[in-house]
Amino acid sequence: MFTADDHAAARAIVARAMPPTPQYDWPLLASRLGVEVWVKHENHTPTGAFKVRGGLVYLDRLVRERPQVAGLISATRGNHGQSLAYAGARHGVPVTIVVPRGNSVEKNAAMQAQGARLIEHGEDFEAARLEAGRLAEQGGLEMVPSFHRDLVLGVSTYATELLTAVPDLHTLYVPIGQGSGCCGCIAARDHLGLKTEIVGVQSVGAPAYALSLAAGRVVSTAAADTLADGMATRVPDPDAFEMIRKGVARIVQVADAEVATAIRTYWTDTHNLAEGAGAAPLAALMQERAAMAGRRVGVILCGGNIDLALFRDWVMASG
């Protein structure tokens, strides 16, 4: 999908805005799971999530090729919107973000603090996405999808960092929302010529990609019922699905209760705060700990942007 020059250029673009995030093998996690587990800390980026890398690469190409662009618009549950707002502010490009009603209060505030104009519309991400497309046509704005070549290239830089630092990982667990993170891990693994198995992780209440993988074709769901908003997807992106279908070993589904346990485990064992999607890979590893015993594995802590009220009412209440 990408050349060696593409990967090198993306890493240089990201490096101008932020240093590499750390990866640590936490002893308490290893003791708990019986597995040597490396955590990639994408909760340590300027927006608290991995998506910022994609926004930086996307905006870099856009302002070089079409500097006259009037502005960007996109739909999000939060981290994608923060990514575009952050990168847009660096380049002086106005950004409008459409979120579903009832979206994360703190993610909404963060997007606005980064300079985004925020619009609430619809009951879920898909409704917000359709409204963003309508507003793009109406206002002459650049519609930024949640899955795009440049977004994947940008987020692949975190996987390149991890797999360069720890090249002998047997398995790498990564959450799937619209698919850019998982596809970025596949692209980095293939670029480096490694044999690491990539395992996608979805919520049992939002299993569209898992159902699609089982069916061999894109399968949408009527709802995305999970408190882990970064995985609340019901309509798979066809391009993402094709890359995931060819590149993952399997997709593991995790329940919200398992994700809450993983969030608490991150806090007690590493004193890092994870949002739902950020903890889902650890939840999947906890499911498969017996099969992974004695192996060196990686998990992507893709973000730490969880609302305090949600943390209290979901994570702590179920502990």
mmCIF file of C-alpha atoms in Angstrom:
data_model
loop_
_atom_site.group_PDB
_atom_site.id
_atom_site.type_symbol
_atom_site.label_atom_id
_atom_site.label_comp_id
_atom_site.label_asym_id
_atom_site.label_seq_id
_atom_site.Cartn_x
_atom_site.Cartn_y
_atom_site.Cartn_z
ATOM 1 C CA MET A 1 0.000 0.000 0.000
ATOM 2 C CA PHE A 2 2.884 2.362 0.791
ATOM 3 C CA THR A 3 6.486 2.684 -0.347
ATOM 4 C CA ALA A 4 9.501 2.966 1.934
ATOM 5 C CA ASP A 5 9.638 6.663 1.003
ATOM 6 C CA ASP A 6 5.993 7.060 2.049
ATOM 7 C CA HIS A 7 6.719 5.605 5.469
ATOM 8 C CA ALA A 8 9.840 7.746 5.933
ATOM 9 C CA ALA A 9 8.001 10.920 4.919
ATOM 10 C CA ALA A 10 5.118 10.195 7.287
ATOM 11 C CA ARG A 11 7.460 9.667 10.208
ATOM 12 C CA ALA A 12 9.173 12.968 9.433
ATOM 13 C CA ILE A 13 5.837 14.824 9.303
ATOM 14 C CA VAL A 14 4.729 13.382 12.641
ATOM 15 C CA ALA A 15 8.140 14.042 14.219
ATOM 16 C CA ARG A 16 7.802 17.763 13.507
ATOM 17 C CA ALA A 17 4.783 17.870 15.836
ATOM 18 C CA MET A 18 5.521 15.270 18.524
ATOM 19 C CA PRO A 19 8.181 12.839 19.751
ATOM 20 C CA PRO A 20 7.727 9.066 19.452
ATOM 21 C CA THR A 21 5.427 7.659 22.114
ATOM 22 C CA PRO A 22 6.917 5.125 24.538
ATOM 23 C CA GLN A 23 6.409 1.380 24.650
ATOM 24 C CA TYR A 24 6.893 -0.326 27.996
ATOM 25 C CA ASP A 25 6.789 -3.924 29.236
ATOM 26 C CA TRP A 26 5.086 -3.424 32.578
ATOM 27 C CA PRO A 27 6.098 -6.062 35.171
ATOM 28 C CA LEU A 28 2.731 -6.090 36.941
ATOM 29 C CA LEU A 29 0.918 -6.773 33.679
ATOM 30 C CA ALA A 30 3.329 -9.599 32.889
ATOM 31 C CA SER A 31 2.827 -11.084 36.345
ATOM 32 C CA ARG A 32 -0.940 -10.833 36.075
ATOM 33 C CA LEU A 33 -1.170 -12.380 32.599
ATOM 34 C CA GLY A 34 1.799 -14.752 32.428
ATOM 35 C CA VAL A 35 2.783 -13.016 29.187
ATOM 36 C CA GLU A 36 5.513 -10.547 28.280
ATOM 37 C CA VAL A 37 3.297 -7.685 27.139
ATOM 38 C CA TRP A 38 4.469 -4.446 25.534
ATOM 39 C CA VAL A 39 2.103 -1.495 25.747
ATOM 40 C CA LYS A 40 2.291 1.176 23.034
ATOM 41 C CA HIS A 41 1.275 4.389 24.775
ATOM 42 C CA GLU A 42 -0.681 6.380 22.213
ATOM 43 C CA ASN A 43 -2.414 8.010 25.178
ATOM 44 C CA HIS A 44 0.769 10.138 25.366
ATOM 45 C CA THR A 45 0.218 12.143 22.146
ATOM 46 C CA PRO A 46 -0.719 15.874 22.067
ATOM 47 C CA THR A 47 -4.417 14.929 21.766
ATOM 48 C CA GLY A 48 -4.302 11.890 24.037
ATOM 49 C CA ALA A 49 -4.903 9.442 21.162
ATOM 50 C CA PHE A 50 -3.261 7.891 18.095
ATOM 51 C CA LYS A 51 -5.464 9.658 15.538
ATOM 52 C CA VAL A 52 -3.392 12.849 15.678
ATOM 53 C CA ARG A 53 -0.780 11.167 13.494
ATOM 54 C CA GLY A 54 -3.258 10.672 10.662
ATOM 55 C CA GLY A 55 -4.495 14.242 10.826
ATOM 56 C CA LEU A 56 -0.953 15.575 10.560
ATOM 57 C CA VAL A 57 -0.174 13.531 7.438
ATOM 58 C CA TYR A 58 -3.551 14.269 5.827
ATOM 59 C CA LEU A 59 -3.229 18.036 6.327
ATOM 60 C CA ASP A 60 0.378 18.065 5.138
ATOM 61 C CA ARG A 61 -0.614 16.709 1.727
ATOM 62 C CA LEU A 62 -3.755 18.822 1.523
ATOM 63 C CA VAL A 63 -2.074 22.187 2.103
ATOM 64 C CA ARG A 64 0.725 21.327 -0.336
ATOM 65 C CA GLU A 65 -1.596 20.231 -3.131
ATOM 66 C CA ARG A 66 -4.617 22.494 -2.510
ATOM 67 C CA PRO A 67 -3.606 25.431 -0.327
ATOM 68 C CA GLN A 68 -6.776 27.297 -1.322
ATOM 69 C CA VAL A 69 -9.072 24.831 0.510
ATOM 70 C CA ALA A 70 -11.862 26.715 2.311
ATOM 71 C CA GLY A 71 -11.961 24.353 5.268
ATOM 72 C CA LEU A 72 -12.443 20.778 6.416
ATOM 73 C CA ILE A 73 -15.457 18.966 7.782
ATOM 74 C CA SER A 74 -15.752 15.468 9.205
ATOM 75 C CA ALA A 75 -17.781 13.299 11.557
ATOM 76 C CA THR A 76 -16.359 11.679 14.659
ATOM 77 C CA ARG A 77 -16.968 10.357 18.148
ATOM 78 C CA GLY A 78 -13.959 12.422 19.260
ATOM 79 C CA ASN A 79 -10.373 11.402 18.558
ATOM 80 C CA HIS A 80 -10.543 11.773 14.771
ATOM 81 C CA GLY A 81 -12.038 15.228 15.260
ATOM 82 C CA GLN A 82 -9.302 16.234 17.695
ATOM 83 C CA SER A 83 -6.730 15.037 15.179
ATOM 84 C CA LEU A 84 -8.109 17.244 12.399
ATOM 85 C CA ALA A 85 -8.594 20.222 14.710
ATOM 86 C CA TYR A 86 -5.012 19.952 15.980
ATOM 87 C CA ALA A 87 -3.509 19.620 12.504
ATOM 88 C CA GLY A 88 -5.843 22.236 11.047
ATOM 89 C CA ALA A 89 -4.759 24.769 13.662
ATOM 90 C CA ARG A 90 -1.097 24.134 12.817
ATOM 91 C CA HIS A 91 -1.794 24.891 9.153
ATOM 92 C CA GLY A 92 -4.375 27.652 9.586
ATOM 93 C CA VAL A 93 -7.191 25.583 8.024
ATOM 94 C CA PRO A 94 -10.692 25.926 9.575
ATOM 95 C CA VAL A 95 -12.202 22.659 10.785
ATOM 96 C CA THR A 96 -15.858 21.777 11.388
ATOM 97 C CA ILE A 97 -16.710 18.578 13.240
ATOM 98 C CA VAL A 98 -20.106 16.856 13.396
ATOM 99 C CA VAL A 99 -20.741 14.598 16.398
ATOM 100 C CA PRO A 100 -23.835 12.592 17.365
ATOM 101 C CA ARG A 101 -26.021 13.952 20.144
ATOM 102 C CA GLY A 102 -24.933 12.675 23.543
ATOM 103 C CA ASN A 103 -21.292 12.456 22.469
ATOM 104 C CA SER A 104 -18.483 12.603 25.016
ATOM 105 C CA VAL A 105 -18.678 15.965 26.778
ATOM 106 C CA GLU A 106 -14.951 16.096 27.368
ATOM 107 C CA LYS A 107 -14.022 15.081 23.811
ATOM 108 C CA ASN A 108 -16.374 17.752 22.492
ATOM 109 C CA ALA A 109 -14.689 20.331 24.736
ATOM 110 C CA ALA A 110 -11.236 19.203 23.598
ATOM 111 C CA MET A 111 -12.148 19.564 19.914
ATOM 112 C CA GLN A 112 -13.466 23.060 20.517
ATOM 113 C CA ALA A 113 -10.354 23.962 22.513
ATOM 114 C CA GLN A 114 -8.277 22.891 19.498
ATOM 115 C CA GLY A 115 -10.257 25.406 17.417
ATOM 116 C CA ALA A 116 -12.913 23.221 15.781
ATOM 117 C CA ARG A 117 -16.458 24.401 15.109
ATOM 118 C CA LEU A 118 -18.685 21.699 16.638
ATOM 119 C CA ILE A 119 -22.099 20.614 15.375
ATOM 120 C CA GLU A 120 -24.275 17.978 17.093
ATOM 121 C CA HIS A 121 -26.505 15.912 14.828
ATOM 122 C CA GLY A 122 -28.157 12.483 14.869
ATOM 123 C CA GLU A 123 -28.191 9.571 17.247
ATOM 124 C CA ASP A 124 -25.012 7.792 16.165
ATOM 125 C CA PHE A 125 -21.833 8.161 14.140
ATOM 126 C CA GLU A 126 -23.451 7.121 10.869
ATOM 127 C CA ALA A 127 -26.085 9.861 11.131
ATOM 128 C CA ALA A 128 -23.366 12.402 11.932
ATOM 129 C CA ARG A 129 -21.324 11.214 8.950
ATOM 130 C CA LEU A 130 -24.217 11.688 6.549
ATOM 131 C CA GLU A 131 -24.873 15.193 7.891
ATOM 132 C CA ALA A 132 -21.193 16.099 7.514
ATOM 133 C CA GLY A 133 -21.365 15.051 3.862
ATOM 134 C CA ARG A 134 -24.434 17.212 3.309
ATOM 135 C CA LEU A 135 -22.797 20.228 4.945
ATOM 136 C CA ALA A 136 -19.623 19.696 2.907
ATOM 137 C CA GLU A 137 -21.570 20.017 -0.336
ATOM 138 C CA GLN A 138 -23.564 22.955 0.962
ATOM 139 C CA GLY A 139 -20.568 24.922 2.208
ATOM 140 C CA GLY A 140 -17.838 23.943 -0.254
ATOM 141 C CA LEU A 141 -15.808 22.205 2.449
ATOM 142 C CA GLU A 142 -13.389 19.291 2.149
ATOM 143 C CA MET A 143 -15.115 16.194 3.536
ATOM 144 C CA VAL A 144 -12.556 14.117 5.435
ATOM 145 C CA PRO A 145 -13.580 10.472 5.823
ATOM 146 C CA SER A 146 -12.706 8.407 8.881
ATOM 147 C CA PHE A 147 -10.729 6.062 6.643
ATOM 148 C CA HIS A 148 -8.325 7.432 4.035
ATOM 149 C CA ARG A 149 -4.924 6.474 2.655
ATOM 150 C CA ASP A 150 -3.170 9.420 4.335
ATOM 151 C CA LEU A 151 -4.849 8.754 7.671
ATOM 152 C CA VAL A 152 -3.678 5.137 7.565
ATOM 153 C CA LEU A 153 -0.172 6.178 6.570
ATOM 154 C CA GLY A 154 -0.042 8.642 9.448
ATOM 155 C CA VAL A 155 -1.229 6.258 12.142
ATOM 156 C CA SER A 156 1.041 3.507 10.799
ATOM 157 C CA THR A 157 3.924 5.500 12.290
ATOM 158 C CA TYR A 158 3.054 4.337 15.808
ATOM 159 C CA ALA A 159 3.191 0.711 14.689
ATOM 160 C CA THR A 160 6.506 1.334 12.935
ATOM 161 C CA GLU A 161 7.883 2.802 16.164
ATOM 162 C CA LEU A 162 6.702 -0.199 18.195
ATOM 163 C CA LEU A 163 7.728 -2.890 15.737
ATOM 164 C CA THR A 164 11.139 -1.305 15.239
ATOM 165 C CA ALA A 165 11.725 -1.156 18.990
ATOM 166 C CA VAL A 166 10.306 -4.657 19.637
ATOM 167 C CA PRO A 167 10.566 -6.507 16.299
ATOM 168 C CA ASP A 168 9.976 -9.997 17.679
ATOM 169 C CA LEU A 169 6.393 -9.603 18.870
ATOM 170 C CA HIS A 170 4.415 -12.776 18.276
ATOM 171 C CA THR A 171 1.023 -11.033 18.320
ATOM 172 C CA LEU A 172 -0.176 -7.432 18.310
ATOM 173 C CA TYR A 173 -3.711 -6.580 19.499
ATOM 174 C CA VAL A 174 -5.299 -3.418 18.070
ATOM 175 C CA PRO A 175 -8.873 -2.074 18.328
ATOM 176 C CA ILE A 176 -11.058 -1.533 15.267
ATOM 177 C CA GLY A 177 -13.362 1.449 14.928
ATOM 178 C CA GLN A 178 -13.405 2.471 11.283
ATOM 179 C CA GLY A 179 -10.147 0.579 10.750
ATOM 180 C CA SER A 180 -7.303 3.064 10.299
ATOM 181 C CA GLY A 181 -5.358 1.865 13.347
ATOM 182 C CA CYS A 182 -5.615 -1.811 12.469
ATOM 183 C CA CYS A 183 -4.730 -1.126 8.827
ATOM 184 C CA GLY A 184 -1.812 1.024 9.942
ATOM 185 C CA CYS A 185 -0.460 -1.896 11.983
ATOM 186 C CA ILE A 186 -0.824 -4.223 8.995
ATOM 187 C CA ALA A 187 0.966 -1.725 6.733
ATOM 188 C CA ALA A 188 3.836 -1.247 9.194
ATOM 189 C CA ARG A 189 4.217 -4.996 9.792
ATOM 190 C CA ASP A 190 4.363 -5.686 6.057
ATOM 191 C CA HIS A 191 6.716 -2.751 5.398
ATOM 192 C CA LEU A 192 9.162 -4.092 7.994
ATOM 193 C CA GLY A 193 8.869 -7.657 6.673
ATOM 194 C CA LEU A 194 7.840 -9.108 10.031
ATOM 195 C CA LYS A 195 5.682 -12.122 10.868
ATOM 196 C CA THR A 196 3.834 -10.567 13.804
ATOM 197 C CA GLU A 197 0.184 -11.622 13.872
ATOM 198 C CA ILE A 198 -2.204 -8.670 13.916
ATOM 199 C CA VAL A 199 -5.368 -9.335 15.930
ATOM 200 C CA GLY A 200 -8.253 -6.896 15.586
ATOM 201 C CA VAL A 201 -10.516 -6.206 18.558
ATOM 202 C CA GLN A 202 -14.176 -5.184 18.458
ATOM 203 C CA SER A 203 -17.017 -4.849 20.928
ATOM 204 C CA VAL A 204 -19.603 -7.619 21.078
ATOM 205 C CA GLY A 205 -22.161 -4.813 20.764
ATOM 206 C CA ALA A 206 -20.544 -3.384 17.607
ATOM 207 C CA PRO A 207 -19.150 -6.380 15.678
ATOM 208 C CA ALA A 208 -19.532 -5.165 12.079
ATOM 209 C CA TYR A 209 -15.971 -5.985 11.004
ATOM 210 C CA ALA A 210 -16.009 -9.343 12.794
ATOM 211 C CA LEU A 211 -19.270 -10.243 11.049
ATOM 212 C CA SER A 212 -17.845 -9.037 7.745
ATOM 213 C CA LEU A 213 -14.704 -11.135 8.191
ATOM 214 C CA ALA A 214 -16.812 -14.231 8.885
ATOM 215 C CA ALA A 215 -19.035 -13.557 5.867
ATOM 216 C CA GLY A 216 -16.235 -12.567 3.487
ATOM 217 C CA ARG A 217 -18.078 -9.358 2.567
ATOM 218 C CA VAL A 218 -19.069 -6.076 4.165
ATOM 219 C CA VAL A 219 -21.837 -6.582 6.732
ATOM 220 C CA SER A 220 -23.456 -3.627 8.509
ATOM 221 C CA THR A 221 -25.337 -3.766 11.793
ATOM 222 C CA ALA A 222 -28.488 -1.937 12.858
ATOM 223 C CA ALA A 223 -26.846 -0.516 15.975
ATOM 224 C CA ALA A 224 -23.500 -0.076 17.717
ATOM 225 C CA ASP A 225 -24.212 -0.779 21.369
ATOM 226 C CA THR A 226 -21.078 -0.193 23.427
ATOM 227 C CA LEU A 227 -19.754 2.284 25.969
ATOM 228 C CA ALA A 228 -16.366 2.115 24.198
ATOM 229 C CA ASP A 229 -17.204 4.900 21.746
ATOM 230 C CA GLY A 230 -14.027 4.476 19.709
ATOM 231 C CA MET A 231 -15.328 1.081 18.571
ATOM 232 C CA ALA A 232 -18.967 2.139 18.062
ATOM 233 C CA THR A 233 -19.068 1.414 14.321
ATOM 234 C CA ARG A 234 -21.948 -0.247 12.486
ATOM 235 C CA VAL A 235 -20.989 0.314 8.811
ATOM 236 C CA PRO A 236 -17.522 -0.955 7.813
ATOM 237 C CA ASP A 237 -15.453 0.972 5.304
ATOM 238 C CA PRO A 238 -15.033 -1.288 2.231
ATOM 239 C CA ASP A 239 -11.352 -0.396 1.698
ATOM 240 C CA ALA A 240 -10.558 -0.912 5.352
ATOM 241 C CA PHE A 241 -12.361 -4.238 5.329
ATOM 242 C CA GLU A 242 -10.340 -5.491 2.363
ATOM 243 C CA MET A 243 -7.061 -4.626 4.057
ATOM 244 C CA ILE A 244 -8.190 -6.119 7.359
ATOM 245 C CA ARG A 245 -9.518 -9.257 5.662
ATOM 246 C CA LYS A 246 -6.137 -9.880 4.045
ATOM 247 C CA GLY A 247 -3.950 -8.829 6.950
ATOM 248 C CA VAL A 248 -5.398 -9.905 10.305
ATOM 249 C CA ALA A 249 -5.079 -13.289 11.929
ATOM 250 C CA ARG A 250 -8.520 -12.956 13.538
ATOM 251 C CA ILE A 251 -10.874 -10.531 15.281
ATOM 252 C CA VAL A 252 -11.611 -10.943 18.983
ATOM 253 C CA GLN A 253 -14.829 -9.554 20.447
ATOM 254 C CA VAL A 254 -14.888 -8.142 23.978
ATOM 255 C CA ALA A 255 -17.806 -7.194 26.223
ATOM 256 C CA ASP A 256 -18.068 -3.819 27.919
ATOM 257 C CA ALA A 257 -17.558 -5.496 31.308
ATOM 258 C CA GLU A 258 -14.252 -6.960 30.073
ATOM 259 C CA VAL A 259 -13.181 -3.543 28.783
ATOM 260 C CA ALA A 260 -13.987 -1.964 32.158
ATOM 261 C CA THR A 261 -11.820 -4.587 33.849
ATOM 262 C CA ALA A 262 -8.985 -3.784 31.438
ATOM 263 C CA ILE A 263 -9.283 -0.039 32.156
ATOM 264 C CA ARG A 264 -9.004 -0.725 35.886
ATOM 265 C CA THR A 265 -6.071 -3.063 35.247
ATOM 266 C CA TYR A 266 -4.217 -0.375 33.317
ATOM 267 C CA TRP A 267 -4.730 2.005 36.201
ATOM 268 C CA THR A 268 -3.626 -0.373 38.953
ATOM 269 C CA ASP A 269 -0.735 -1.963 37.049
ATOM 270 C CA THR A 270 0.636 1.037 35.100
ATOM 271 C CA HIS A 271 -1.168 4.126 36.445
ATOM 272 C CA ASN A 272 -2.213 5.035 32.909
ATOM 273 C CA LEU A 273 -5.778 6.009 32.069
ATOM 274 C CA ALA A 274 -7.301 4.263 29.038
ATOM 275 C CA GLU A 275 -10.536 5.007 27.248
ATOM 276 C CA GLY A 276 -12.713 2.089 26.183
ATOM 277 C CA ALA A 277 -11.142 1.448 22.786
ATOM 278 C CA GLY A 278 -7.709 1.990 24.329
ATOM 279 C CA ALA A 279 -8.279 -0.812 26.834
ATOM 280 C CA ALA A 280 -9.988 -3.222 24.413
ATOM 281 C CA PRO A 281 -6.712 -4.818 23.186
ATOM 282 C CA LEU A 282 -5.754 -5.630 26.765
ATOM 283 C CA ALA A 283 -9.233 -7.074 27.321
ATOM 284 C CA ALA A 284 -8.736 -9.309 24.275
ATOM 285 C CA LEU A 285 -5.338 -10.442 25.540
ATOM 286 C CA MET A 286 -6.896 -11.248 28.906
ATOM 287 C CA GLN A 287 -9.362 -13.488 27.032
ATOM 288 C CA GLU A 288 -6.517 -15.242 25.205
ATOM 289 C CA ARG A 289 -3.928 -15.256 27.972
ATOM 290 C CA ALA A 290 -3.688 -19.055 28.065
ATOM 291 C CA ALA A 291 -2.957 -19.269 24.336
ATOM 292 C CA MET A 292 -0.394 -16.431 24.614
ATOM 293 C CA ALA A 293 1.439 -17.875 27.633
ATOM 294 C CA GLY A 294 5.209 -17.613 27.261
ATOM 295 C CA ARG A 295 4.973 -15.364 24.199
ATOM 296 C CA ARG A 296 5.926 -11.734 23.666
ATOM 297 C CA VAL A 297 2.879 -9.732 22.667
ATOM 298 C CA GLY A 298 1.932 -6.103 22.109
ATOM 299 C CA VAL A 299 -1.224 -4.141 22.892
ATOM 300 C CA ILE A 300 -2.103 -0.688 21.607
ATOM 301 C CA LEU A 301 -3.320 1.707 24.274
ATOM 302 C CA CYS A 302 -4.693 3.903 21.518
ATOM 303 C CA GLY A 303 -6.154 6.664 23.695
ATOM 304 C CA GLY A 304 -6.931 7.872 27.185
ATOM 305 C CA ASN A 305 -9.815 10.251 26.506
ATOM 306 C CA ILE A 306 -12.565 8.928 28.734
ATOM 307 C CA ASP A 307 -15.066 11.252 30.429
ATOM 308 C CA LEU A 308 -14.846 11.390 34.208
ATOM 309 C CA ALA A 309 -18.569 10.642 34.537
ATOM 310 C CA LEU A 310 -18.270 7.584 32.277
ATOM 311 C CA PHE A 311 -15.232 6.376 34.198
ATOM 312 C CA ARG A 312 -17.153 6.719 37.463
ATOM 313 C CA ASP A 313 -20.468 5.245 36.291
ATOM 314 C CA TRP A 314 -19.113 2.437 34.093
ATOM 315 C CA VAL A 315 -15.576 1.546 35.067
ATOM 316 C CA MET A 316 -15.635 2.092 38.807
ATOM 317 C CA ALA A 317 -19.246 1.044 39.355
ATOM 318 C CA SER A 318 -18.559 -2.375 37.815
ATOM 319 C CA GLY A 319 -15.366 -2.951 39.771
#
